GROMACS .gro file of C-alpha atoms in nm:
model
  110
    1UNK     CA    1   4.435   2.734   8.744
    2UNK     CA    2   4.087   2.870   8.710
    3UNK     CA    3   3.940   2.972   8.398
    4UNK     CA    4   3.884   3.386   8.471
    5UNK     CA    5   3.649   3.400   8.136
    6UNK     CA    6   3.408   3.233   8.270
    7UNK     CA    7   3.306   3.456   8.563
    8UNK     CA    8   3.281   3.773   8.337
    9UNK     CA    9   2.949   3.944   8.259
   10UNK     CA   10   2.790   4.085   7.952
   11UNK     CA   11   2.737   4.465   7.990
   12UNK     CA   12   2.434   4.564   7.844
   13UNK     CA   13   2.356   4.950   7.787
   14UNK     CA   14   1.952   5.023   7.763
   15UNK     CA   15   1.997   5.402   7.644
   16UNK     CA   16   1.661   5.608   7.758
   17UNK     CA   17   1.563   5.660   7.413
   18UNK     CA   18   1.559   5.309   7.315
   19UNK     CA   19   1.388   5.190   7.692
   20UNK     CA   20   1.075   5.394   7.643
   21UNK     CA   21   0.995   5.142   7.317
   22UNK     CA   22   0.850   5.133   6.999
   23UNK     CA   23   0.450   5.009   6.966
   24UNK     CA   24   0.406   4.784   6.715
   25UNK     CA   25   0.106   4.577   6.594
   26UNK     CA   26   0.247   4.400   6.288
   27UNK     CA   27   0.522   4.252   6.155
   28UNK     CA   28   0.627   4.123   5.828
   29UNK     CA   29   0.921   3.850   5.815
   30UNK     CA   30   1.128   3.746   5.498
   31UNK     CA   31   1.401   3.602   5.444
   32UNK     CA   32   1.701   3.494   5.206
   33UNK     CA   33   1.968   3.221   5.252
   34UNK     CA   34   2.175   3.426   5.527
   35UNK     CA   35   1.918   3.625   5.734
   36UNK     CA   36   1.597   3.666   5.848
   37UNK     CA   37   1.424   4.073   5.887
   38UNK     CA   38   1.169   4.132   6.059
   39UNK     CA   39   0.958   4.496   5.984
   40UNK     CA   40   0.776   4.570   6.270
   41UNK     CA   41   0.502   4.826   6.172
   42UNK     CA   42   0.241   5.078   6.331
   43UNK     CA   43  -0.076   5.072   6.188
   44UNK     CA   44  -0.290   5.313   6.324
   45UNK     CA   45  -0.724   5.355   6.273
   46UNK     CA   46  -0.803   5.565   5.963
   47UNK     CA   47  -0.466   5.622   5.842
   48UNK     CA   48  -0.445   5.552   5.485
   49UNK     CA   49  -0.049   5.463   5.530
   50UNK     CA   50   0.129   5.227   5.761
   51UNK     CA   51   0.446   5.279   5.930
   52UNK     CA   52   0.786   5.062   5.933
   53UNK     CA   53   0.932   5.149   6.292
   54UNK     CA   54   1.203   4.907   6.292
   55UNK     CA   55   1.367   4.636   6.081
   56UNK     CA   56   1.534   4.377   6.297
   57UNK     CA   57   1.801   4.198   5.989
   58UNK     CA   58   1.981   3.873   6.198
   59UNK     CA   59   2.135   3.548   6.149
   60UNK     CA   60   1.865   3.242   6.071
   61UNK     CA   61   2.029   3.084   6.377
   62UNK     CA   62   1.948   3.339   6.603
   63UNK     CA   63   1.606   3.405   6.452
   64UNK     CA   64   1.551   3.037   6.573
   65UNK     CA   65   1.692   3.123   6.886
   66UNK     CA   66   1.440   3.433   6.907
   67UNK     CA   67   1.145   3.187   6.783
   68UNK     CA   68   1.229   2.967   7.131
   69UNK     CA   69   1.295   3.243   7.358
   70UNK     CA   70   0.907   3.374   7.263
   71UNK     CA   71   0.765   3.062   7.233
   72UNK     CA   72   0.913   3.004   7.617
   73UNK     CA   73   0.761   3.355   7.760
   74UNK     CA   74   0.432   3.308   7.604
   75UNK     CA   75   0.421   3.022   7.799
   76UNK     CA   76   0.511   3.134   8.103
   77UNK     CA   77   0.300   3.422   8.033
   78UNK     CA   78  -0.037   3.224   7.997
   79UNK     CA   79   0.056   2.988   8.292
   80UNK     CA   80   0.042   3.344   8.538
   81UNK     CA   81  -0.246   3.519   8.325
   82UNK     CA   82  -0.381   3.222   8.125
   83UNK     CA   83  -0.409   3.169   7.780
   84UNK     CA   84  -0.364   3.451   7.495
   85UNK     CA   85  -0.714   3.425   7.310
   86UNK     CA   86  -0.768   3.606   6.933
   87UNK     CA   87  -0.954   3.511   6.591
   88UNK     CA   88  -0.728   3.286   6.380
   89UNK     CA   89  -0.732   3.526   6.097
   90UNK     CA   90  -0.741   3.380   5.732
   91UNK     CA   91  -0.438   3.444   5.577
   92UNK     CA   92  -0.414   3.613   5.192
   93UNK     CA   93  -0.173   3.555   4.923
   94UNK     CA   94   0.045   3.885   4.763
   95UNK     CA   95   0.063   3.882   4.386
   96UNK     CA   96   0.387   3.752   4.461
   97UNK     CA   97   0.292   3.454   4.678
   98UNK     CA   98   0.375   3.530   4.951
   99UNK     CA   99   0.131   3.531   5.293
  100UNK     CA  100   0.004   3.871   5.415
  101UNK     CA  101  -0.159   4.013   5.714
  102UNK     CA  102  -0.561   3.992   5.707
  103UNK     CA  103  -0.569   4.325   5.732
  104UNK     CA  104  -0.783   4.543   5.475
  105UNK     CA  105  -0.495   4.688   5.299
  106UNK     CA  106  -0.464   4.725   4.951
  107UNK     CA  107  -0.077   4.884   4.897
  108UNK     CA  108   0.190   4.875   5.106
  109UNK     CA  109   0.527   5.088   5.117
  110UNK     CA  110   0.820   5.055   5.278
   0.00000   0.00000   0.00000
């Protein structure tokens, strides 16, 4: 008798809203012992305050799985276009230790 479950398909809505995207050109990830968020942020030229656009909260597993899945299409990626080239910035330390973006930003709010 064959097994019918494993011939079904995952349905997955993309609502209109949600296709068009979100820009984003940083993110801040922390973490405790049971998930990983991710803050992906908008920071625009001359704006004195940076954005949060989305918080992504998941499972440490599947942030691993995530980690893979990127580190797998950015190397596709640079086999079709070639390789991804920016300034290694110099990471900073927060008051509280941990590293920040090498940005020139002197408060942030969330």
């Amino acid at each position: 008798m064959a097994d019918n479950n494993n011939n079904q398909q995952l349905q997955i809505e993309l609502k209109p809203e949600v296709a068009e995207g979100t820009y984003a050109n940083l993110a801040i990830i922390t973490h405790s012992s049971c998930e990983v968020i991710t803050d992906f942020i908008q920071m625009m030229p001359g704006m004195p305050k940076a954005q949060v656009k989305s918080r992504i909260i998941m499972a440490p597993e599947h942030a691993k799985r995530l980690l893979f899945a990127l580190q797998d299409n950015i190397q596709k990626y640079e086999a079709q276009f070639g390789e991804i080239q920016f300034q290694q910035p110099q990471p900073q330390q927060s008051p509280e230790g941990r590293t920040i973006a090498p940005f020139n930003i002197k408060k942030g709010e969330a």
